[in-house]
Each structure stands twice: as structure tokens, then as C-alpha cells.
CSV table of C-alpha atoms in Angstrom, one decimal:
chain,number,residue,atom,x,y,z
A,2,UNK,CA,12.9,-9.1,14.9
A,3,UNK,CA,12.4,-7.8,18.5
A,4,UNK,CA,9.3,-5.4,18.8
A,5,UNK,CA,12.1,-3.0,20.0
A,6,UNK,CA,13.8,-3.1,17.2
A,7,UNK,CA,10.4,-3.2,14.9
A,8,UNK,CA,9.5,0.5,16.2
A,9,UNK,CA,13.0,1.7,15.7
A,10,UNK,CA,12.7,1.0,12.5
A,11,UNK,CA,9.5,2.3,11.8
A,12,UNK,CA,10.8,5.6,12.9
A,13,UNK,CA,13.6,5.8,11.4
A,14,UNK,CA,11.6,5.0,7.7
A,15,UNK,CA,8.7,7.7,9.1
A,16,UNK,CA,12.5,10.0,9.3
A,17,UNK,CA,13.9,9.2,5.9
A,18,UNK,CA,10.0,9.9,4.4
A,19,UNK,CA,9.8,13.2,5.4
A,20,UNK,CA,11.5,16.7,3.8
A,21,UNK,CA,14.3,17.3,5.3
A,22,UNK,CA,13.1,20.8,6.8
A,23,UNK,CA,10.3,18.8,8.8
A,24,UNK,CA,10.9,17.9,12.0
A,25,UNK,CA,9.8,14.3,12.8
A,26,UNK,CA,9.5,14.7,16.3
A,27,UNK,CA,7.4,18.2,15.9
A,28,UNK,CA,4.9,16.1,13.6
A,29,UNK,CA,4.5,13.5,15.5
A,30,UNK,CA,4.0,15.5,18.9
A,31,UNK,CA,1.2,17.4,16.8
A,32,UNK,CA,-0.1,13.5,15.2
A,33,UNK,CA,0.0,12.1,18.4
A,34,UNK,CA,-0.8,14.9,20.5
A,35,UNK,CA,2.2,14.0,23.2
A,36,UNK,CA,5.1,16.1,24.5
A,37,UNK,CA,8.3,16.1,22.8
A,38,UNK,CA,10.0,13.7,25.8
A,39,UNK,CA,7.2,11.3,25.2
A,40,UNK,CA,7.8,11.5,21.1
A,41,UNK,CA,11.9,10.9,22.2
A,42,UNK,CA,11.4,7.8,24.4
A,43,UNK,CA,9.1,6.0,21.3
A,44,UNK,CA,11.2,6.8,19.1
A,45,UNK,CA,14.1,5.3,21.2
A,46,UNK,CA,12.1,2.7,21.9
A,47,UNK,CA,11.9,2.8,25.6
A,48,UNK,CA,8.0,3.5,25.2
A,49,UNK,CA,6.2,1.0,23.2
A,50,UNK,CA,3.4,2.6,20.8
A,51,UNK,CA,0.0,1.6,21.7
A,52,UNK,CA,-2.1,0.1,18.6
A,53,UNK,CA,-4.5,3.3,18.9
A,54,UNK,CA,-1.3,5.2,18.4
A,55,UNK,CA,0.2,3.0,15.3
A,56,UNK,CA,-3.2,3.1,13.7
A,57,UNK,CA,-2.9,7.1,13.5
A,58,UNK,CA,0.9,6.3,12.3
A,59,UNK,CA,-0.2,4.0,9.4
A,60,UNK,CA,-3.1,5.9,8.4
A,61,UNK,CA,-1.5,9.2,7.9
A,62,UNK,CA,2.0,8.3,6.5
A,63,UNK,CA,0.1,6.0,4.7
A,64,UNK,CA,2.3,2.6,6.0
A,65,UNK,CA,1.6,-0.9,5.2
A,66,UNK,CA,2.0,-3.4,8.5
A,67,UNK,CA,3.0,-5.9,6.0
A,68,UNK,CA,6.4,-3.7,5.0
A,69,UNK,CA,6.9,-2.6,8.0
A,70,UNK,CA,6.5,-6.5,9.7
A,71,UNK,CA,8.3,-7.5,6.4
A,72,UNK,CA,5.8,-10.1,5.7
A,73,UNK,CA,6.7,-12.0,2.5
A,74,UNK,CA,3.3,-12.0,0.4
A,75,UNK,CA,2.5,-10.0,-2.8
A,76,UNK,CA,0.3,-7.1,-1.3
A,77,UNK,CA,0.7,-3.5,-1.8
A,78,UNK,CA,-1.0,-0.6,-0.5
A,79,UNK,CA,-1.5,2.3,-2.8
A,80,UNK,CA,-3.0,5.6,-1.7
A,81,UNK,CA,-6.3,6.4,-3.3
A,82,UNK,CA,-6.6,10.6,-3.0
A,83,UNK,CA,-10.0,11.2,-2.5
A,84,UNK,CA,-11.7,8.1,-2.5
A,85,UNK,CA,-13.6,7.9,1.0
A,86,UNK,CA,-15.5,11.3,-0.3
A,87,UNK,CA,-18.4,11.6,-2.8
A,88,UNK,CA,-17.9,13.3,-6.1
A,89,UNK,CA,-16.0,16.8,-5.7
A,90,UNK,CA,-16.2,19.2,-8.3
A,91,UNK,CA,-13.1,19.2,-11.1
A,92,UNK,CA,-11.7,22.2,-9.8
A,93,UNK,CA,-10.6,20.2,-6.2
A,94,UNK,CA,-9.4,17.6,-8.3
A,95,UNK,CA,-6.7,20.0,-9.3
A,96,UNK,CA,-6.3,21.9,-6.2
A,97,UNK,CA,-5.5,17.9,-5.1
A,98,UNK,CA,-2.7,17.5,-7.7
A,99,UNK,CA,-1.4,21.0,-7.5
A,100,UNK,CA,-1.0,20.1,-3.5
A,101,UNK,CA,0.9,17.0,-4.2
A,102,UNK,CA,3.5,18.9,-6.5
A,103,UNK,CA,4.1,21.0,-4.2
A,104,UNK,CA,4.8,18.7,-1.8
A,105,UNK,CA,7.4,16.8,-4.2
A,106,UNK,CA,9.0,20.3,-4.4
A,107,UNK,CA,10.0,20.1,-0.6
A,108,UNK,CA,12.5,18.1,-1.8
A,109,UNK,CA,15.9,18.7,-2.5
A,110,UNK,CA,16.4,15.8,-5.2
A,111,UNK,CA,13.1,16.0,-6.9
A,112,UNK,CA,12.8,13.7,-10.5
A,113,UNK,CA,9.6,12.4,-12.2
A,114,UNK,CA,9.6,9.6,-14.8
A,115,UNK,CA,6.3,9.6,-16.6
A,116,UNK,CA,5.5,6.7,-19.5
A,117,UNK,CA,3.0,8.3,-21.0
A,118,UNK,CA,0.0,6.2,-23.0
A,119,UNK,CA,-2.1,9.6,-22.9
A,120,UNK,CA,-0.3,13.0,-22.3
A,121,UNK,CA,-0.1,14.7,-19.6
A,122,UNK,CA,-2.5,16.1,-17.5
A,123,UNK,CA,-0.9,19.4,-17.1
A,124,UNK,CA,0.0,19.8,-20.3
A,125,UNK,CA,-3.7,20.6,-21.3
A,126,UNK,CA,-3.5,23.8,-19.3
A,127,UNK,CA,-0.1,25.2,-21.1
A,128,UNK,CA,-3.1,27.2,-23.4
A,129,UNK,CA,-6.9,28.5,-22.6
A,130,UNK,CA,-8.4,27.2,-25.7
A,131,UNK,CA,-7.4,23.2,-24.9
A,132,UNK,CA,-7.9,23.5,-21.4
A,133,UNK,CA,-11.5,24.8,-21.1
A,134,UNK,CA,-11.7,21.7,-23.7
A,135,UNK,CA,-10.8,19.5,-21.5
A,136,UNK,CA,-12.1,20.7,-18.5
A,137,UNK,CA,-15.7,20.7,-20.4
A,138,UNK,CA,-15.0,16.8,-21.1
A,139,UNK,CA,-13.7,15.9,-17.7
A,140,UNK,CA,-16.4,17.7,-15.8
A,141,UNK,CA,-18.9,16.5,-18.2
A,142,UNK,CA,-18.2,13.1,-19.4
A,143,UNK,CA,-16.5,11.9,-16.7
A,144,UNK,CA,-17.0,13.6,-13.8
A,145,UNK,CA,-21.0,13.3,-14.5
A,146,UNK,CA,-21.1,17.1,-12.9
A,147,UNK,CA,-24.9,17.9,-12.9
A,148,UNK,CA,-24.5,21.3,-13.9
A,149,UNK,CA,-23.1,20.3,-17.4
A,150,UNK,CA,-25.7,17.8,-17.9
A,151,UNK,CA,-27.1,18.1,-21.6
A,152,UNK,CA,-24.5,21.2,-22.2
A,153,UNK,CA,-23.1,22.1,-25.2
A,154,UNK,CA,-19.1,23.2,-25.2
A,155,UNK,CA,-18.9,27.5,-25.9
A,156,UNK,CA,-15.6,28.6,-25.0
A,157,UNK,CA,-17.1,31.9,-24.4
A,158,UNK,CA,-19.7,30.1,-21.7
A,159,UNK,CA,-16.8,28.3,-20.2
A,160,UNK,CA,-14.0,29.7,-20.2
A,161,UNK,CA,-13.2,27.3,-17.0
A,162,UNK,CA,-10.7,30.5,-15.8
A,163,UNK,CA,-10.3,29.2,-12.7
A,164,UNK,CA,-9.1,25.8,-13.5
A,165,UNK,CA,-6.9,27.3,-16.4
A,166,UNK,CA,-5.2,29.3,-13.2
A,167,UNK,CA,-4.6,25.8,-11.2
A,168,UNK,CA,-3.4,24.5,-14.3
A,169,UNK,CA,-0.4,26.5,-14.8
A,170,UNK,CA,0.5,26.9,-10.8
A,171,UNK,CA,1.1,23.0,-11.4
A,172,UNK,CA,2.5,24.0,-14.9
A,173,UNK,CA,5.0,26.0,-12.5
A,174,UNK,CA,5.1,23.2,-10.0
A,175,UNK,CA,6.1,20.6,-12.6
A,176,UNK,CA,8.7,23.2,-14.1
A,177,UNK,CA,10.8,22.7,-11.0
A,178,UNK,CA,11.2,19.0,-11.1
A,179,UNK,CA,14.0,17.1,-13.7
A,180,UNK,CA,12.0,15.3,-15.9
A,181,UNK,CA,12.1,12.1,-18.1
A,182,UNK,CA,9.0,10.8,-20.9
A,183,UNK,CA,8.6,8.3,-23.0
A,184,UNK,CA,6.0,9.2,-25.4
A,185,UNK,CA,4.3,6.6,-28.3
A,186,UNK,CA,2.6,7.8,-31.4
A,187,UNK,CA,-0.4,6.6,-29.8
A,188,UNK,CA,-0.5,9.4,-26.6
A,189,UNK,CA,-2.6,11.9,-27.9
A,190,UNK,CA,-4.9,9.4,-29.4
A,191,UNK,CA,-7.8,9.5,-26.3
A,192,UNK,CA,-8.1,14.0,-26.8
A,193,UNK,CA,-8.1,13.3,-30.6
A,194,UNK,CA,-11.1,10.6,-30.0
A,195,UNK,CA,-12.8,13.2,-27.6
A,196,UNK,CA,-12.7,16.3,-29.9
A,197,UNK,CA,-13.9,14.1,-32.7
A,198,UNK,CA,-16.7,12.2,-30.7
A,199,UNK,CA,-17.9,15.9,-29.5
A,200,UNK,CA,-18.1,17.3,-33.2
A,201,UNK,CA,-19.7,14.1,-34.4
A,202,UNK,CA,-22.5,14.1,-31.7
A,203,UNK,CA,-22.6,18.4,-32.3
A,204,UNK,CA,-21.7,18.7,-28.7
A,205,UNK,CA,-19.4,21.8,-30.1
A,206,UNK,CA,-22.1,24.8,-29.9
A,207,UNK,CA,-20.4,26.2,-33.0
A,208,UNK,CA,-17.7,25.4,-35.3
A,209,UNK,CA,-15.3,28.2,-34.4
A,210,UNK,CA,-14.9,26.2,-31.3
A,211,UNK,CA,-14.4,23.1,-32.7
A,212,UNK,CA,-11.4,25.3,-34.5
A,213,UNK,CA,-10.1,27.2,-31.6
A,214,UNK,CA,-9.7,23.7,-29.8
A,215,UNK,CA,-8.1,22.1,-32.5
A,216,UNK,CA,-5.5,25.2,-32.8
A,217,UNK,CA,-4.9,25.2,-29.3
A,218,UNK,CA,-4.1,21.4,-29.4
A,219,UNK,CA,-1.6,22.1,-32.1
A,220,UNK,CA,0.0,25.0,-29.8
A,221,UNK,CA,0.5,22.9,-27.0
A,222,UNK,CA,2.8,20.2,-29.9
A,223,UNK,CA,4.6,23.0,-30.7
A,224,UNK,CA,5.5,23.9,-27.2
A,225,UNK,CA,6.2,20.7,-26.3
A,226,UNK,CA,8.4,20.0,-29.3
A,227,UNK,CA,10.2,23.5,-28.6
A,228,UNK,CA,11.0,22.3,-25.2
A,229,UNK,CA,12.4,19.0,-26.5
A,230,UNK,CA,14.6,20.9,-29.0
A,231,UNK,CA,15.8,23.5,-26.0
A,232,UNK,CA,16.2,20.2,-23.3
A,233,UNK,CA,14.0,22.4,-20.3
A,234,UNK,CA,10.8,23.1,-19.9
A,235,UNK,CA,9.1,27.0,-19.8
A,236,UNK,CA,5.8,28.7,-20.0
A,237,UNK,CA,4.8,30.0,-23.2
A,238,UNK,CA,6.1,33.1,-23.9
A,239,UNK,CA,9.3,32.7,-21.4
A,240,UNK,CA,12.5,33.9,-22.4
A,241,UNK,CA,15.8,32.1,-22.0
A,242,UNK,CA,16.1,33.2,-18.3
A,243,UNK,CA,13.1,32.0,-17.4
A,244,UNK,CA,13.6,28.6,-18.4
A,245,UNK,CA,13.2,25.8,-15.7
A,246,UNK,CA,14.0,22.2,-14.9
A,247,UNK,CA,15.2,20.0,-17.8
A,248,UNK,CA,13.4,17.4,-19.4
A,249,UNK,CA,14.6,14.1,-21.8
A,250,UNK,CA,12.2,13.4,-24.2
A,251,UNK,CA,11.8,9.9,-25.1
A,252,UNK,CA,10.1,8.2,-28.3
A,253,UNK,CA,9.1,4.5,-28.2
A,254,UNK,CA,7.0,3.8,-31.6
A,255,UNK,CA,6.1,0.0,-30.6
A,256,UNK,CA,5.4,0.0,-26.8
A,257,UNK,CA,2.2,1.8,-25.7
A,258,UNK,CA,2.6,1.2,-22.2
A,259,UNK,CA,0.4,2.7,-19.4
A,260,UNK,CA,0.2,6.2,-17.7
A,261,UNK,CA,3.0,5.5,-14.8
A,262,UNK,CA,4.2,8.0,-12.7
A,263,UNK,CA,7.5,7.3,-11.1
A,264,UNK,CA,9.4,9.9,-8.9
A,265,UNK,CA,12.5,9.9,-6.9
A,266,UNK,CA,12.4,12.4,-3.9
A,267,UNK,CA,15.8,12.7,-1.9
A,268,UNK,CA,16.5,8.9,-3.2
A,269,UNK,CA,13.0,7.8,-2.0
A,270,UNK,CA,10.7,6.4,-4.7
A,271,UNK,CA,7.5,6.7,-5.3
A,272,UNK,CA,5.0,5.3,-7.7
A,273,UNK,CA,1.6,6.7,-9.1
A,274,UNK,CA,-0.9,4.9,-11.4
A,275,UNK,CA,-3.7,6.5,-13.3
A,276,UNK,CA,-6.9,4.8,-12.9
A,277,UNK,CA,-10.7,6.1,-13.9
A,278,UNK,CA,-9.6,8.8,-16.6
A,279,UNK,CA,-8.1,11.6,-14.4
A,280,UNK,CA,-7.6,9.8,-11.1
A,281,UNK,CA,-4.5,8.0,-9.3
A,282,UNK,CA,-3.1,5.8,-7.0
A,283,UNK,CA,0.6,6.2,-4.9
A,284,UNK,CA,2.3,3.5,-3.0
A,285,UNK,CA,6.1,4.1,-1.6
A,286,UNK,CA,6.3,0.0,-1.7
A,287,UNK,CA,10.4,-0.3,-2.3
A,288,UNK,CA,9.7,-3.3,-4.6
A,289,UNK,CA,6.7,-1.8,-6.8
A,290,UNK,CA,9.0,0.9,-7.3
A,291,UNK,CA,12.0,-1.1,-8.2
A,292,UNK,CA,10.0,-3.2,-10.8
A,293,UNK,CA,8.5,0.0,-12.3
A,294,UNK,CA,11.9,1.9,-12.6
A,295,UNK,CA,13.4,-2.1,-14.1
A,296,UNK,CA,10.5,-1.6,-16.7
A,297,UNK,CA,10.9,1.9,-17.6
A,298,UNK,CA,14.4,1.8,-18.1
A,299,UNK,CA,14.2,-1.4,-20.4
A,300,UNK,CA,11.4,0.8,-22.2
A,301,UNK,CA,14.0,3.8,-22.4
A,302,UNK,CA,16.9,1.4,-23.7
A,303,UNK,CA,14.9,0.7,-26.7
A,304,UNK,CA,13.7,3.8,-27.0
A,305,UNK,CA,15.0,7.2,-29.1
A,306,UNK,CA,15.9,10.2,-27.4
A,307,UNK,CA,14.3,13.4,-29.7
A,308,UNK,CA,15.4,15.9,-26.7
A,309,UNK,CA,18.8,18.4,-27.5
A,310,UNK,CA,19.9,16.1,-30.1
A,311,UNK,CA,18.1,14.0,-32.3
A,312,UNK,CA,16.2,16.5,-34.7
A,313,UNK,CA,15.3,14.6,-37.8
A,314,UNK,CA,12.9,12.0,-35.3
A,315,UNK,CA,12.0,15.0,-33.2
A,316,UNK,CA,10.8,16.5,-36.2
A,317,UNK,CA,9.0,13.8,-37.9
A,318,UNK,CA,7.4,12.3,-34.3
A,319,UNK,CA,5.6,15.8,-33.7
A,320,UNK,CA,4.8,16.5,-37.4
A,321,UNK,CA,2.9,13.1,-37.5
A,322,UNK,CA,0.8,13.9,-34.3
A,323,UNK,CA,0.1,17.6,-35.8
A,324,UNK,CA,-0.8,15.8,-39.0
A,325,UNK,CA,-3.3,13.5,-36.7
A,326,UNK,CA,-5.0,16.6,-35.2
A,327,UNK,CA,-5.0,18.5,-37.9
A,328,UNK,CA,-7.5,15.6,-39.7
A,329,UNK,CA,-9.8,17.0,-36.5
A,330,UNK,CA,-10.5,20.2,-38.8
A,331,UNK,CA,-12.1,18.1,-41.9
């Protein structure tokens, strides 16, 4: 291929990437800092970019040379948010993720497939009680933050309000997309093994705690099981009108899987993996995607839909994880 022909092309996929209210041109003139004629005539290809130039390109669209070159080898570039920077506290974490929903939400066509070995993130924050929980656990356990260090969890000390606020803007943010899950018996397993390895080791400061977790954990199953039964997803609380985006709830009871995130944005896809507890990796490689969606929909094939219809599994999928939590209180 012609090096004409290769910066057409890289153009025209930097185009098809972007929202369609976003001006390439006006993005690039900013990027690049050149005037809109200059923009034109590499986009035409008249003007060849310089190296300095594609570097800028690649680095903030996040482009791999060896797509764009279509270079047959197995390498894919992922997108690591946040990994040139030292450890930030929890709270940008979520500022992070509530930033990239709303960025899928410039789209028109906005869809998210999520195979879910542990639930999801957001779901934590649908009520205060599970959410400081887990907050306390992230910040603490896994986030090492020195200011928890040797801290016992109060949810009257740590309320975490302001996380709980991010939480349900991306709550909101998620509401907008259509979704599609395929759960496993399995996918609360890791908050049930956290709650009970914090009661065990008396990192609760008193039992009421301990309780008020546990109940909070059972509200967000009944939420989520009353959104299966409706087919949409809502705040607590919501009436009828104010119910959002649908969802298709999917139970698999012999594949655990992994947490993938796959999402289809104006028919571009994109894929996100969950790596170190809370964290994630994109790539908008054309073929990771296609073997990801291949491997979700043979999951969902042999799967049982429990959303809108399919009561008597619905019923007896979320009374066996309530049963599971419910242990939690002994």
C-alpha cells in the first residue's frame, strides 16, 4: 500500500472513531496545532505527516502502527488509564470511569456486554451502606492508601460521601446505555470473601456494621433482580417514568468466565479487561473484539435468559445468592 493511501486511511479510521458531533479536522488543528488548510491537505494526502506529528496521532487516539501498517503478527495494544502516574487516591479512580461513560454516551448507538466473574463495579454504589464497604476495602486493601493504614471499617467514620456521589453519576451514566450480562453463581463470591475476611480478622469496628453491610448487599440483589423482572435499569426509588436503558440478564451456572467488557459505539467496538482488582485495560483492535464478541455470544447461547420472562430461574438464581450473603450474618 502507497504511503498516500496509508495516511488516507489513517484518517479516515481517526473519522469513523470519533462522535459524530466532533469535528475531526477542529481536533486535529488543536492536536496538531496547524490551520485548518494544513489539517485538509494531510488529510487528503497531499501533505505527508511528519513522524513527530504521527507520534502525537498514535499516542492520543491511542493507534497501533501495526493495524494501521496491517502487519500480520499477534500484537495488541490496550490502553492502560492511569498507569504512567503513581498511586491516586480511589476517588480519581472513579472520577476516571465516570469520564469514560460519559464519553460512550457521545454516542448515538451506545451498547455494553459485560461477562461478569465479579459484579459490577457500579453496582456497589446503587446503596450507601455497601458502597462505603467497598470503598473502605478498595482504598484499604488494595489501593494500600496510607491514610487507612491499620483502620477499622465505621460507617459512621466513613461514610465515603463523596465516592457514593461518583458512584451513582456513573450509576446514571450506565442507565443510558442498552445493556447485556451474563452472570455465574460464582459473581458475588470475591464481596462475600471480603466482608467475611473483615469480620473474621475484626476489621468491622462493631457488629452493627458488619449488619448494615450485609443488608445493603442484599438491597442491591433485590434491585438488581427487580430490574431483571422489569427488563430496564432505574435508581432506587424511580418510578415507572423514570426508567432508563434496557438490560438482558443472562445466567450461565457452569462457565465462570472473566470480567470482560465489550461495547459497541456507533458499530465500533471496543474491548475492556479488568486487571489488579479495580483497574482496566481498552484496545479498539477489530480482531480482539471480534473473538471477544464470538466468545460471549457462544457463552450467551448456552446460557438462560432470567430478564422479562423467565421467573421461576430468576427467582431461584437471586434467592441462592441472597441465601449466600445472608450466611455473612452467622
Amino acid at each position: 500500500m502507497e504511503t498516500q493511501q496509508l495516511q488516507q486511511q489513517l484518517f479516515r479510521h481517526l473519522k469513523e472513531s470519533l462522535p459524530a458531533h466532533l469535528s475531526l479536522v477542529d481536533e486535529l488543528c488543536h492536536l496538531l496545532d496547524l490551520s485548518a488548510d494544513s489539517v485538509y491537505r494531510r488529510i487528503r494526502g497531499e501533505k505527508p505527516v511528519t513522524l513527530i506529528e504521527l507520534k502525537q496521532i498514535c499516542e492520543h487516539y491511542h493507534i497501533s502502527l501495526d493495524q494501521l501498517l496491517q502487519l500480520k503478527n499477534d500484537s495488541v495494544l490496550f490502553q492502560a488509564p492511569g498507569i504512567t502516574r503513581h498511586a491516586i487516591p480511589f476517588a480519581d479512580h472513579m472520577r476516571g470511569m465516570l469520564e469514560q461513560f460519559k464519553y460512550f454516551n457521545s454516542f448515538k448507538q451506545r451498547e455494553i456486554y459485560y461477562l461478569c466473574k465479579d459484579a459490577p463495579f457500579w453496582y456497589f454504589y446503587l446503596f450507601p451502606g455497601m458502597a462505603a464497604f467497598k470503598t473502605f476495602f478498595w482504598a484499604k486493601t488494595i489501593n494500600n492508601e496510607p491514610a487507612l493504614a491499620n483502620k477499622s471499617f465505621s460507617l459512621e467514620e466513613y461514610p465515603f460521601e463523596d465516592c457514593f456521589a461518583i458512584g451513582r453519576q456513573i450509576l446514571e451514566e450506565h442507565s443510558l446505555m442498552h445493556t447485556v450480562e451474563l452472570w455465574n453463581l460464582e459473581s458475588i463470591h470475591s464481596s462475600i470473601n471480603q466482608i467475611a475476611y473483615y469480620r473474621d480478622a475484626g476489621i468491622f469496628r462493631h457488629k452493627e456494621d458488619l449488619m448494615a453491610v450485609v443488608e445493603s448487599f442484599i438491597q442491591m440483589l433485590d434491585h438488581l433482580q427487580a430490574q431483571a423482572a422489569k427488563g430496564v435499569k432505574f435508581m432506587p426509588g424511580a418510578t415507572d417514568v423514570a426508567h432508563k436503558g434496557p438490560i438482558q440478564f443472562y445466567v450461565n451456572e457452569l462457565i465462570l468466565g472473566n470480567n470482560t467488557i465489550l461495547l459497541n459505539l456507533d458499530d465500533k467496538k471496543l474491548s475492556m479487561i479488568t486487571y489488579s482488582v479495580f483497574s482496566y485495560l481498552i484496545t479498539r483492535d477489530d480482531r480482539f473484539a471480534g473473538k471477544a464478541f464470538d466468545t460471549f455470544n457462544t457463552l450467551l447461547s448456552r446460557s438462560t435468559l432470567v430478564s422479562k420472562s423467565g421467573e421461576k430461574d430468576r427467582n431461584r438464581f437471586f434467592n441462592t445468592l441472597r441465601d449466600k450473603v445472608d450466611q455473612l450474618r452467622k
